[in-house]
PDB file of C-alpha atoms in Angstrom:
ATOM      1  CA  GLY U 266      74.227  91.745  97.989  1.00 38.00           C
ATOM      2  CA  ALA U 267      76.999  94.310  98.050  1.00 42.00           C
ATOM      3  CA  ARG U 268      78.543  93.026  94.842  1.00 43.00           C
ATOM      4  CA  ASP U 269      75.208  93.632  93.141  1.00 42.00           C
ATOM      5  CA  SER U 270      75.402  97.326  94.128  1.00 48.00           C
ATOM      6  CA  GLY U 271      77.655  97.971  91.134  1.00 53.00           C
ATOM      7  CA  VAL U 272      80.857  98.189  93.175  1.00 54.00           C
ATOM      8  CA  GLY U 273      81.714  94.524  92.605  1.00 51.00           C
ATOM      9  CA  ARG U 274      81.461  95.017  88.850  1.00 50.00           C
ATOM     10  CA  VAL U 275      84.519  97.271  88.965  1.00 55.00           C
ATOM     11  CA  ASP U 276      86.611  94.165  89.693  1.00 58.00           C
ATOM     12  CA  ALA U 277      87.388  93.719  86.014  1.00 58.00           C
ATOM     13  CA  ASP U 278      90.321  94.448  83.740  1.00 68.00           C
ATOM     14  CA  VAL U 279      91.516  98.047  83.889  1.00 73.00           C
ATOM     15  CA  GLU U 280      93.626  99.366  81.026  1.00 66.00           C
ATOM     16  CA  VAL U 281      95.653 102.546  81.347  1.00 74.00           C
ATOM     17  CA  ASP U 282      98.447 104.086  79.329  1.00 79.00           C
ATOM     18  CA  ARG U 283     101.296 101.756  80.240  1.00 90.00           C
ATOM     19  CA  LEU U 284      99.563  99.134  82.351  1.00 94.00           C
ATOM     20  CA  ASP U 285      96.997  96.372  82.231  1.00 93.00           C
ATOM     21  CA  LEU U 286      95.440  95.689  85.637  1.00 94.00           C
ATOM     22  CA  GLU U 287      94.029  92.175  85.849  1.00 95.00           C
ATOM     23  CA  PRO U 288      91.732  91.042  88.649  1.00 95.00           C
ATOM     24  CA  LEU U 289      93.779  88.905  91.029  1.00 96.00           C
ATOM     25  CA  ARG U 290      93.906  85.205  90.112  1.00 95.00           C
ATOM     26  CA  LEU U 291      95.518  82.353  92.008  1.00 96.00           C
ATOM     27  CA  SER U 292      97.821  81.739  89.044  1.00 96.00           C
ATOM     28  CA  HIS U 293      99.353  85.182  89.635  1.00 96.00           C
ATOM     29  CA  ALA U 294     101.091  83.716  92.712  1.00 96.00           C
ATOM     30  CA  GLU U 295     103.607  81.845  90.560  1.00 95.00           C
ATOM     31  CA  THR U 296     104.012  84.768  88.153  1.00 93.00           C
ATOM     32  CA  CYS U 297     104.547  87.323  90.913  1.00 96.00           C
ATOM     33  CA  PHE U 298     106.229  85.444  93.751  1.00 97.00           C
ATOM     34  CA  ALA U 299     109.726  86.814  93.080  1.00 96.00           C
ATOM     35  CA  ALA U 300     108.367  90.366  93.108  1.00 96.00           C
ATOM     36  CA  PHE U 301     106.386  89.793  96.343  1.00 96.00           C
ATOM     37  CA  ALA U 302     109.521  88.250  97.922  1.00 95.00           C
ATOM     38  CA  ASP U 303     111.378  91.581  97.825  1.00 95.00           C
ATOM     39  CA  PRO U 304     112.031  92.521 101.494  1.00 94.00           C
ATOM     40  CA  SER U 305     112.042  96.250 100.684  1.00 93.00           C
ATOM     41  CA  LEU U 306     108.283  96.096  99.973  1.00 94.00           C
ATOM     42  CA  TYR U 307     107.601  95.314 103.637  1.00 93.00           C
ATOM     43  CA  ARG U 308     109.584  98.160 105.198  1.00 91.00           C
ATOM     44  CA  TYR U 309     106.475 100.226 106.012  1.00 91.00           C
ATOM     45  CA  VAL U 310     103.699  97.606 106.072  1.00 89.00           C
ATOM     46  CA  ASP U 311     102.772  95.057 108.698  1.00 85.00           C
ATOM     47  CA  LEU U 312     102.374  92.174 106.274  1.00 90.00           C
ATOM     48  CA  PRO U 313     104.637  89.129 106.304  1.00 92.00           C
ATOM     49  CA  MET U 314     106.739  88.369 103.254  1.00 94.00           C
ATOM     50  CA  PRO U 315     105.582  85.075 101.688  1.00 96.00           C
ATOM     51  CA  ALA U 316     108.012  82.171 102.066  1.00 96.00           C
ATOM     52  CA  ASP U 317     107.117  80.611  98.714  1.00 96.00           C
ATOM     53  CA  ALA U 318     104.615  80.731  95.854  1.00 96.00           C
ATOM     54  CA  GLY U 319     102.299  78.335  97.709  1.00 96.00           C
ATOM     55  CA  GLU U 320     102.050  80.684 100.673  1.00 97.00           C
ATOM     56  CA  LEU U 321     101.433  83.610  98.307  1.00 97.00           C
ATOM     57  CA  ARG U 322      98.705  81.575  96.579  1.00 97.00           C
ATOM     58  CA  GLU U 323      97.036  81.040  99.989  1.00 97.00           C
ATOM     59  CA  ARG U 324      97.190  84.802 100.655  1.00 96.00           C
ATOM     60  CA  PHE U 325      95.671  85.468  97.227  1.00 97.00           C
ATOM     61  CA  ALA U 326      92.900  82.936  97.938  1.00 96.00           C
ATOM     62  CA  GLY U 327      92.066  84.842 101.115  1.00 95.00           C
ATOM     63  CA  TRP U 328      92.052  88.165  99.309  1.00 94.00           C
ATOM     64  CA  ARG U 329      89.775  86.703  96.626  1.00 94.00           C
ATOM     65  CA  ARG U 330      87.385  85.333  99.291  1.00 92.00           C
ATOM     66  CA  GLY U 331      87.241  88.718 100.960  1.00 91.00           C
ATOM     67  CA  SER U 332      86.128  89.510 104.469  1.00 89.00           C
ATOM     68  CA  GLY U 333      82.947  87.442 104.334  1.00 89.00           C
ATOM     69  CA  ARG U 334      80.961  90.536 105.341  1.00 90.00           C
ATOM     70  CA  PRO U 335      78.546  91.797 102.658  1.00 89.00           C
ATOM     71  CA  GLU U 336      79.164  95.408 103.648  1.00 90.00           C
ATOM     72  CA  GLU U 337      82.887  95.096 102.793  1.00 93.00           C
ATOM     73  CA  ILE U 338      84.157  94.251  99.317  1.00 93.00           C
ATOM     74  CA  TRP U 339      87.780  93.432  98.547  1.00 94.00           C
ATOM     75  CA  LEU U 340      88.955  94.216  95.017  1.00 94.00           C
ATOM     76  CA  ASN U 341      92.482  93.227  93.950  1.00 95.00           C
ATOM     77  CA  TRP U 342      94.460  93.647  90.755  1.00 96.00           C
ATOM     78  CA  ILE U 343      97.923  92.759  89.515  1.00 96.00           C
ATOM     79  CA  ALA U 344      99.353  95.433  87.223  1.00 96.00           C
ATOM     80  CA  PHE U 345     101.324  94.264  84.210  1.00 96.00           C
ATOM     81  CA  GLU U 346     103.440  96.450  81.977  1.00 95.00           C
ATOM     82  CA  ARG U 347     101.805  96.622  78.584  1.00 91.00           C
ATOM     83  CA  GLY U 348     104.114  95.291  75.898  1.00 91.00           C
ATOM     84  CA  THR U 349     106.405  93.253  78.146  1.00 94.00           C
ATOM     85  CA  GLY U 350     103.821  91.564  80.372  1.00 94.00           C
ATOM     86  CA  ARG U 351     106.103  92.035  83.402  1.00 95.00           C
ATOM     87  CA  ALA U 352     104.342  92.317  86.771  1.00 96.00           C
ATOM     88  CA  ALA U 353     104.587  95.937  87.935  1.00 97.00           C
ATOM     89  CA  GLY U 354     102.530  95.906  91.134  1.00 97.00           C
ATOM     90  CA  TRP U 355      99.568  94.801  93.225  1.00 97.00           C
ATOM     91  CA  PHE U 356      96.640  97.108  94.003  1.00 96.00           C
ATOM     92  CA  GLN U 357      93.762  96.631  96.426  1.00 95.00           C
ATOM     93  CA  ALA U 358      90.595  98.581  97.175  1.00 95.00           C
ATOM     94  CA  THR U 359      88.639  97.648 100.299  1.00 95.00           C
ATOM     95  CA  VAL U 360      85.181  99.117  99.825  1.00 94.00           C
ATOM     96  CA  GLN U 361      83.112  99.932 102.909  1.00 94.00           C
ATOM     97  CA  VAL U 362      79.687  99.965 101.281  1.00 90.00           C
ATOM     98  CA  ALA U 363      77.775 101.700 104.109  1.00 91.00           C
ATOM     99  CA  ASP U 364      80.354 104.508 104.420  1.00 92.00           C
ATOM    100  CA  GLY U 365      80.919 105.005 100.693  1.00 93.00           C
ATOM    101  CA  GLU U 366      84.642 104.734 101.339  1.00 95.00           C
ATOM    102  CA  ALA U 367      87.303 102.628  99.652  1.00 96.00           C
ATOM    103  CA  HIS U 368      90.692 102.110 101.295  1.00 96.00           C
ATOM    104  CA  ILE U 369      93.501 101.816  98.749  1.00 96.00           C
ATOM    105  CA  ALA U 370      96.652  99.738  99.306  1.00 94.00           C
ATOM    106  CA  TYR U 371      99.381  98.705  96.900  1.00 95.00           C
ATOM    107  CA  PHE U 372     102.892  97.489  96.256  1.00 94.00           C
ATOM    108  CA  VAL U 373     104.887  98.723  93.286  1.00 96.00           C
ATOM    109  CA  PHE U 374     107.472  96.081  92.448  1.00 96.00           C
ATOM    110  CA  GLY U 375     111.183  97.013  92.460  1.00 92.00           C
ATOM    111  CA  ALA U 376     111.958  97.667  88.809  1.00 91.00           C
ATOM    112  CA  PHE U 377     108.822  99.809  88.457  1.00 96.00           C
ATOM    113  CA  GLN U 378     109.263 102.054  91.492  1.00 94.00           C
ATOM    114  CA  ARG U 379     109.597 105.801  90.941  1.00 92.00           C
ATOM    115  CA  ARG U 380     108.198 105.516  87.411  1.00 93.00           C
ATOM    116  CA  GLY U 381     104.652 106.758  88.071  1.00 93.00           C
ATOM    117  CA  VAL U 382     103.109 103.272  88.190  1.00 95.00           C
ATOM    118  CA  ALA U 383     101.299 103.886  91.496  1.00 95.00           C
ATOM    119  CA  VAL U 384      99.877 107.207  90.322  1.00 95.00           C
ATOM    120  CA  GLU U 385      98.703 105.778  86.988  1.00 94.00           C
ATOM    121  CA  ALA U 386      97.076 102.697  88.510  1.00 95.00           C
ATOM    122  CA  VAL U 387      95.488 104.474  91.491  1.00 95.00           C
ATOM    123  CA  ARG U 388      93.999 107.164  89.230  1.00 94.00           C
ATOM    124  CA  ALA U 389      92.484 104.461  87.003  1.00 93.00           C
ATOM    125  CA  ILE U 390      91.107 102.540  89.993  1.00 94.00           C
ATOM    126  CA  ALA U 391      89.698 105.781  91.442  1.00 94.00           C
ATOM    127  CA  GLU U 392      87.964 106.540  88.151  1.00 92.00           C
ATOM    128  CA  ARG U 393      86.495 103.040  88.070  1.00 91.00           C
ATOM    129  CA  LEU U 394      85.338 103.191  91.707  1.00 93.00           C
ATOM    130  CA  PHE U 395      83.847 106.666  91.370  1.00 93.00           C
ATOM    131  CA  ALA U 396      81.898 105.518  88.299  1.00 89.00           C
ATOM    132  CA  ALA U 397      80.186 102.861  90.453  1.00 83.00           C
ATOM    133  CA  PRO U 398      77.291 103.865  92.669  1.00 80.00           C
ATOM    134  CA  GLY U 399      78.033 104.416  96.319  1.00 85.00           C
ATOM    135  CA  VAL U 400      81.777 105.162  96.453  1.00 93.00           C
ATOM    136  CA  SER U 401      82.389 108.797  97.336  1.00 94.00           C
ATOM    137  CA  THR U 402      85.818 108.816  99.027  1.00 96.00           C
ATOM    138  CA  LEU U 403      89.083 106.951  98.552  1.00 96.00           C
ATOM    139  CA  ILE U 404      91.469 106.721 101.494  1.00 97.00           C
ATOM    140  CA  ALA U 405      95.178 105.936 101.426  1.00 96.00           C
ATOM    141  CA  GLN U 406      97.060 105.561 104.719  1.00 95.00           C
ATOM    142  CA  THR U 407     100.820 105.291 104.793  1.00 94.00           C
ATOM    143  CA  ASP U 408     103.629 105.350 107.299  1.00 92.00           C
ATOM    144  CA  GLU U 409     104.798 108.947 107.534  1.00 91.00           C
ATOM    145  CA  ARG U 410     108.361 107.826 106.706  1.00 91.00           C
ATOM    146  CA  ASN U 411     107.235 106.351 103.370  1.00 93.00           C
ATOM    147  CA  GLU U 412     108.046 109.387 101.269  1.00 93.00           C
ATOM    148  CA  ALA U 413     107.425 107.651  97.922  1.00 93.00           C
ATOM    149  CA  SER U 414     103.865 106.673  98.890  1.00 93.00           C
ATOM    150  CA  ARG U 415     103.118 110.127 100.270  1.00 94.00           C
ATOM    151  CA  ARG U 416     104.296 111.730  97.013  1.00 94.00           C
ATOM    152  CA  ALA U 417     102.312 109.232  94.927  1.00 95.00           C
ATOM    153  CA  ALA U 418      99.115 109.952  96.893  1.00 95.00           C
ATOM    154  CA  VAL U 419      99.451 113.687  96.325  1.00 96.00           C
ATOM    155  CA  ALA U 420     100.301 113.192  92.626  1.00 96.00           C
ATOM    156  CA  ALA U 421      97.172 111.025  92.250  1.00 95.00           C
ATOM    157  CA  GLY U 422      95.060 113.890  93.630  1.00 95.00           C
ATOM    158  CA  PHE U 423      94.690 112.820  97.268  1.00 96.00           C
ATOM    159  CA  VAL U 424      94.767 115.468 100.005  1.00 96.00           C
ATOM    160  CA  ALA U 425      96.435 114.786 103.361  1.00 95.00           C
ATOM    161  CA  ASP U 426      94.407 115.050 106.540  1.00 94.00           C
ATOM    162  CA  PRO U 427      95.760 117.894 108.682  1.00 90.00           C
ATOM    163  CA  LEU U 428      96.938 115.672 111.533  1.00 90.00           C
ATOM    164  CA  PRO U 429      98.917 112.413 111.485  1.00 86.00           C
ATOM    165  CA  VAL U 430      97.518 109.255 113.103  1.00 89.00           C
ATOM    166  CA  ALA U 431      99.275 107.209 115.782  1.00 87.00           C
ATOM    167  CA  SER U 432      99.841 103.647 114.602  1.00 87.00           C
ATOM    168  CA  THR U 433     102.053 100.639 115.170  1.00 84.00           C
ATOM    169  CA  LEU U 434     104.347  98.785 112.814  1.00 86.00           C
ATOM    170  CA  ARG U 435     105.425  95.290 113.872  1.00 84.00           C
ATOM    171  CA  GLY U 436     104.528  96.169 117.461  1.00 84.00           C
ATOM    172  CA  GLU U 437     106.518  99.434 117.518  1.00 85.00           C
ATOM    173  CA  PRO U 438     104.966 102.929 117.702  1.00 85.00           C
ATOM    174  CA  SER U 439     104.627 104.563 114.313  1.00 86.00           C
ATOM    175  CA  THR U 440     102.920 107.554 112.750  1.00 90.00           C
ATOM    176  CA  ASP U 441     100.725 107.327 109.676  1.00 92.00           C
ATOM    177  CA  ARG U 442      99.486 109.974 107.308  1.00 93.00           C
ATOM    178  CA  VAL U 443      95.945 109.634 105.924  1.00 95.00           C
ATOM    179  CA  PHE U 444      95.119 110.929 102.442  1.00 96.00           C
ATOM    180  CA  ARG U 445      91.627 111.326 100.936  1.00 97.00           C
ATOM    181  CA  LEU U 446      90.371 111.647  97.399  1.00 96.00           C
ATOM    182  CA  ARG U 447      86.744 112.674  97.028  1.00 95.00           C
ATOM    183  CA  ARG U 448      84.483 111.879  94.098  1.00 92.00           C
ATOM    184  CA  PRO U 449      84.603 114.827  91.707  1.00 85.00           C
ATOM    185  CA  SER U 450      81.460 116.928  91.723  1.00 78.00           C
ATOM    186  CA  ALA U 451      79.278 116.686  88.667  1.00 60.00           C
ATOM    187  CA  PRO U 452      79.597 119.804  86.506  1.00 60.00           C
ATOM    188  CA  ALA U 453      76.729 122.255  86.987  1.00 57.00           C
ATOM    189  CA  GLY U 454      74.532 122.340  84.014  1.00 54.00           C
TER     190      GLY U 454
END
């Protein structure tokens, strides 16, 4: 199956300078509910804010189950600040096995915004995904008004597509920017 392709094996702990990324567990719902209940996280995403930890647990269960299609793998992590153990963010990679693409999504929780958490975690996830067979491109798509996410994508090495993409946000017209990060070429030798 797709998880046997090596991509699924990247869904393990990821340690970077300031963060420990743990594969998503149902128990993270109680730990992280207050952070996920921050309305500012949902300004540019069409995802409902969870009403309580039980609803968040149900969402996590769905993310852990994945799409049910073998050609699509959902990988999710909760980032914790090393030393304090405080939840810093949620990161997801949706791997399209046939295309060799992984779509990256994330929330950086309030107290950790504008501190380089997204860049650090996304770079580590990219390194992990590119080390697995089959993933050649990472894609991040964000509402054009989300300046912090656009800056984080560029700082993590992503390059913006030349043209924006028409989208909708909560039923209203919106414009997204798509960013791509390609697997680094192997050094000639």
